[in-house]
Amino acid sequence: MMRYGFLGLGIMGSRMAARLLRAGFDVTVWNRDAGKCLPLVELGARQGASPKEVAAAVDIAFAMVAGPQASLDLCFGIDGVLAGIEPGNGYVDMSTVDPATSRRIAEAVAAKGARFLEAPVSGTKQPAADGTLVILAAGDRDLYDRSLPAFEQMGRLSLHLGEVGQGAKMKLVVNLVLGTMMEVLGEALALGERCGLAGDQILQVLAEGAMANPMFRVKGPMVLAGDTTTSFPLKHMEKDLRLTLQLGRELDQGLPVAEAVHAVFVKALAEGYGDRDIAAVVRSL
Ligand code: NAP
């Protein structure tokens, strides 16, 4: 049986790893705060002592950590993935990072004779639990094919988008839309309520028109209720918009709306909402 590893058991990783375990796969988990391994061990996971140990023990190691610095630490750190990975084995980083970070990791993994795939995901906490994420993979095609049985447990769709970096770019492009929609929904509700309009009626009108979408249906009532229960931590959205702006600069593509929306997320972060849901962005308006 294929042996899988899962590194990073936060909101997303814990649920994605649980999907693999519930499908009956052999999974070895690791998390920096080892306490988060326990619920997965109860589902039948083995627990690894370090990313190095996990990478050495499995055929394919998946990772889902906070962002570029975390991905670099995981790969290049003492007792990191690179120190353990064997020729022919696979490393699939599913974290949202910038293309340059992903390429750096890909080159280092390839230099070890191992295979690398980036595979960030679209979808949040509930889709991770339900196995309905959209997986945006790019890189080693053979590793993609070998990862499909696992991807089928974690996602309802997986795409292979080309060479390493293309998956990261797709994720940033998509999250530019998400972050902007979240901010503008909050802004519209704030203005509407200030005008004396009922928030639920604003949402009703939006839901009946061409702008109806599942995200407004979930986040709209949360904004009205002041509910900031975390599905997607606000700090990660700020990071994604920051990486998007960096990509725009590299490609000489103006992103005036992204600039403005990012500034609102930066303000919300500074006001202490980083670990709350992106719906908390409205608090800073
Ligand atoms: P999270 O709950 O904040 O979890 C972050 C994970 O990264 C934790 O396991 C944390 O370990 C680990 N980590 C942070 N810094 C590290 C380091 N230097 N070395 C090793 N591990 C480190 O985040 P999440 O919501 O699961 O998101 C994970 C990734 O998926 C992010 O890139 C995010 O942008 C992306 N994403 C999130 C969503 C969402 O809706 N939540 C959706 C799509 C994509 P500790 O437990 O030890 O802190």
XYZ file of C-alpha atoms and ligand atoms in Angstrom:
333
model
C 0.000 0.000 0.000
C 1.156 3.527 -0.781
C 2.494 5.285 2.317
C 1.505 8.934 2.686
C 2.822 11.656 4.971
C 0.983 14.793 6.053
C 2.918 17.777 7.427
C 0.971 20.699 8.906
C -2.275 20.033 10.742
C -3.896 23.456 10.972
C -7.474 24.229 9.969
C -6.980 22.777 6.484
C -4.283 20.147 6.939
C -6.013 18.410 9.863
C -9.171 17.934 7.792
C -7.335 16.901 4.624
C -5.268 14.333 6.528
C -8.454 13.031 8.182
C -9.950 12.440 4.711
C -6.971 10.249 3.800
C -7.261 8.294 7.043
C -11.017 7.780 6.693
C -10.364 6.389 3.186
C -8.205 3.728 4.831
C -4.818 5.030 3.651
C -1.566 4.603 5.552
C -0.743 8.120 6.801
C 2.093 9.429 8.972
C 1.448 12.919 10.362
C 3.630 15.645 11.805
C 2.846 19.140 13.107
C 5.153 21.738 14.659
C 2.870 21.849 17.708
C 2.776 18.084 18.204
C -0.452 18.273 20.230
C -2.410 18.674 16.981
C -1.358 15.141 15.915
C -3.454 13.446 18.579
C -6.905 13.563 16.877
C -5.321 12.141 13.720
C -3.525 9.405 15.661
C -6.940 8.523 17.107
C -8.131 8.092 13.503
C -5.285 5.650 12.880
C -2.351 7.839 11.815
C 1.234 7.140 12.726
C 3.015 10.131 14.242
C 6.381 11.224 12.849
C 9.034 12.943 14.956
C 10.124 15.432 12.272
C 9.469 16.373 8.622
C 12.753 14.595 7.852
C 11.566 11.378 9.433
C 8.186 11.530 7.692
C 9.709 12.303 4.286
C 12.071 9.341 4.683
C 9.310 6.947 5.704
C 6.665 7.584 3.014
C 6.192 7.420 -0.759
C 4.496 10.821 -0.966
C 4.566 13.540 1.711
C 1.899 16.258 1.556
C 2.355 19.614 3.295
C -0.181 22.280 4.256
C 1.422 25.096 6.248
C 0.891 28.825 6.740
C 2.804 30.403 3.852
C 6.196 30.975 2.196
C 8.317 31.111 5.374
C 6.639 28.027 6.825
C 7.092 26.104 3.550
C 10.770 27.056 3.434
C 11.294 26.081 7.093
C 9.554 22.764 6.505
C 11.698 21.958 3.499
C 15.117 23.421 4.337
C 15.077 23.431 8.161
C 17.201 21.155 10.314
C 15.300 17.857 10.241
C 13.349 19.249 7.282
C 11.900 17.357 4.319
C 15.062 17.767 2.252
C 17.156 16.019 4.881
C 14.995 12.899 4.674
C 13.553 12.579 1.196
C 14.811 9.652 -0.892
C 15.343 9.570 -4.678
C 12.099 8.731 -6.461
C 9.888 9.776 -3.558
C 7.384 12.613 -3.816
C 6.803 15.907 -2.016
C 3.535 17.781 -2.593
C 3.287 21.232 -0.994
C -0.368 22.341 -0.873
C 0.245 25.603 1.038
C -0.474 28.955 -0.625
C 2.912 30.474 -1.464
C 4.432 32.685 -4.164
C 5.767 31.042 -7.352
C 9.417 31.843 -6.505
C 9.211 30.023 -3.162
C 7.654 27.044 -4.861
C 10.347 26.945 -7.541
C 13.088 27.130 -4.906
C 11.649 24.105 -3.131
C 11.107 22.267 -6.434
C 14.753 22.728 -7.445
C 16.066 21.524 -4.087
C 13.815 18.458 -4.116
C 14.792 17.640 -7.717
C 18.471 17.969 -6.789
C 17.890 15.096 -4.343
C 16.505 12.958 -7.157
C 13.016 13.223 -5.679
C 9.833 14.608 -7.274
C 7.938 17.803 -6.441
C 4.443 19.073 -7.073
C 2.838 22.277 -5.848
C -0.864 21.878 -5.209
C -2.539 24.824 -3.461
C -6.277 24.513 -2.988
C -9.392 26.566 -3.522
C -12.033 25.989 -0.847
C -12.080 26.472 2.892
C -12.646 24.585 6.196
C -15.906 22.812 5.296
C -14.829 21.753 1.775
C -11.608 20.426 3.352
C -13.695 18.342 5.767
C -16.029 17.190 2.978
C -13.280 16.422 0.460
C -14.644 18.949 -2.033
C -11.627 21.209 -2.503
C -10.387 22.266 -5.947
C -6.711 21.261 -6.240
C -4.491 23.531 -8.354
C -1.480 21.355 -9.071
C 1.607 22.071 -11.149
C 4.967 20.384 -11.555
C 6.006 16.745 -11.865
C 3.386 14.978 -13.989
C 4.240 11.482 -12.781
C 3.879 12.570 -9.165
C 0.553 14.206 -10.059
C -0.713 10.914 -11.461
C 0.518 9.025 -8.400
C -1.136 11.594 -6.106
C -4.551 11.303 -7.743
C -5.969 8.667 -5.355
C -5.192 11.045 -2.464
C -6.412 14.121 -4.352
C -9.690 12.307 -5.045
C -10.236 12.034 -1.284
C -9.358 15.683 -0.638
C -10.975 17.369 -3.629
C -13.848 17.205 -6.074
C -11.632 18.485 -8.873
C -7.918 18.538 -9.460
C -6.181 20.311 -12.324
C -2.627 20.020 -13.600
C -1.711 23.546 -14.681
C 1.799 23.093 -16.102
C 5.217 23.832 -14.675
C 5.884 24.684 -11.016
C 4.682 28.211 -10.280
C 1.494 28.001 -12.367
C -0.474 26.471 -9.484
C 0.730 29.195 -7.112
C -0.242 31.852 -9.646
C -3.703 30.374 -10.204
C -4.276 30.354 -6.441
C -3.259 34.018 -6.103
C -5.431 35.070 -9.060
C -8.431 33.309 -7.546
C -7.849 34.710 -4.058
C -7.656 38.229 -5.480
C -11.313 37.738 -6.390
C -12.147 36.178 -3.007
C -10.472 38.896 -0.935
C -12.052 41.646 -2.982
C -15.518 40.096 -2.757
C -15.186 39.723 1.015
C -14.104 43.312 1.493
C -16.680 44.834 -0.822
C -19.499 42.820 0.745
C -18.511 44.198 4.147
C -18.225 47.698 2.743
C -21.634 47.543 1.032
C -23.333 46.211 4.179
C -21.669 48.909 6.304
C -22.868 51.672 3.962
C -26.321 50.124 3.602
C -26.894 49.847 7.322
C -25.642 53.401 7.813
C -28.303 54.459 5.272
C -30.959 52.788 7.389
C -31.357 49.767 5.095
C -31.876 46.334 6.657
C -28.806 44.147 6.182
C -30.836 41.005 5.558
C -32.776 42.785 2.821
C -29.534 43.914 1.182
C -28.407 40.268 1.176
C -31.792 39.189 -0.175
C -31.557 41.638 -3.089
C -28.008 40.482 -3.851
C -29.101 36.838 -3.699
C -31.912 37.430 -6.177
C -29.718 39.144 -8.748
C -26.808 38.397 -11.032
C -24.321 38.829 -8.145
C -25.749 35.857 -6.220
C -22.988 33.508 -5.114
C -22.339 30.871 -2.418
C -19.744 33.022 -0.694
C -22.116 35.944 -0.063
C -24.686 33.423 1.195
C -22.213 32.169 3.838
C -20.320 35.349 4.710
C -23.205 37.844 4.478
C -25.119 36.533 7.519
C -21.809 36.187 9.387
C -21.034 39.877 8.804
C -24.511 40.913 9.960
C -24.278 38.756 13.089
C -20.718 39.882 13.896
C -19.709 36.207 13.683
C -15.982 35.859 13.008
C -15.637 32.105 13.657
C -12.578 31.165 11.643
C -12.755 29.215 8.412
C -10.092 31.200 6.582
C -7.831 33.174 8.949
C -7.674 36.848 7.990
C -3.862 36.824 8.348
C -3.617 34.330 5.476
C -5.788 36.506 3.214
C -3.524 39.481 3.940
C -0.567 37.240 2.986
C -2.254 36.109 -0.236
C -3.031 39.697 -1.314
C 0.529 40.738 -0.461
C 1.892 37.912 -2.659
C -0.566 38.905 -5.417
C 0.683 42.496 -5.374
C 4.262 41.208 -5.534
C 3.338 39.093 -8.581
C 1.676 42.110 -10.220
C 4.837 44.176 -9.701
C 7.031 41.420 -11.169
C 4.848 41.266 -14.277
C 4.238 45.025 -14.502
C 0.493 44.476 -14.125
C -1.328 47.274 -12.294
C -3.685 46.010 -9.561
C -5.342 49.129 -8.122
C -8.241 47.309 -6.462
C -5.921 44.689 -4.944
C -3.787 47.547 -3.519
C -6.813 49.106 -1.844
C -8.242 45.838 -0.542
C -4.856 44.753 0.779
C -4.605 48.007 2.748
C -7.924 47.211 4.457
C -6.697 43.721 5.382
C -3.424 45.184 6.706
C -5.443 47.529 8.928
C -7.632 44.671 10.199
C -4.498 42.634 10.938
C -2.984 45.541 12.877
C -6.215 45.813 14.851
C -5.820 42.221 16.026
C -8.160 40.272 13.718
C -5.472 38.041 12.157
C -6.695 34.788 13.656
C -10.381 35.590 13.093
C -12.170 34.768 9.849
C -11.807 37.000 6.770
C -15.373 38.132 7.568
C -13.778 40.208 10.367
C -12.343 42.564 7.757
C -15.559 44.554 8.095
C -14.617 45.395 11.692
C -11.875 47.711 10.467
C -14.133 49.644 8.092
P -3.610 27.489 10.009
O -4.796 26.874 10.635
O -3.125 28.818 10.458
O -2.423 26.410 10.079
C -1.114 26.769 9.734
C -0.232 25.539 9.833
O 1.110 25.920 9.468
C -0.133 24.941 11.253
O -0.034 23.541 11.146
C 1.177 25.544 11.758
O 1.790 24.784 12.765
C 1.986 25.475 10.494
N 3.171 26.341 10.523
C 3.206 27.694 10.589
N 4.478 28.133 10.565
C 5.260 27.029 10.494
C 6.660 26.825 10.429
N 7.526 27.859 10.421
N 7.119 25.539 10.347
C 6.257 24.501 10.340
N 4.917 24.631 10.395
C 4.430 25.889 10.467
O -3.807 27.676 8.413
P -4.811 26.964 7.399
O -6.062 27.750 7.329
O -4.831 25.505 7.648
O -4.036 27.283 6.030
C -2.905 26.559 5.613
C -2.543 27.014 4.220
O -3.653 26.835 3.344
C -2.184 28.505 4.112
O -1.190 28.642 3.126
C -3.481 29.141 3.638
O -3.250 30.338 2.944
C -4.014 28.061 2.741
N -5.479 28.019 2.559
C -6.308 28.177 3.631
C -7.681 28.106 3.431
C -8.674 28.282 4.547
O -9.830 28.566 4.242
N -8.323 28.148 5.802
C -8.185 27.856 2.152
C -7.306 27.658 1.082
C -5.932 27.746 1.320
P 1.414 25.026 14.344
O 0.127 24.281 14.562
O 2.558 24.462 15.077
O 1.267 26.531 14.521
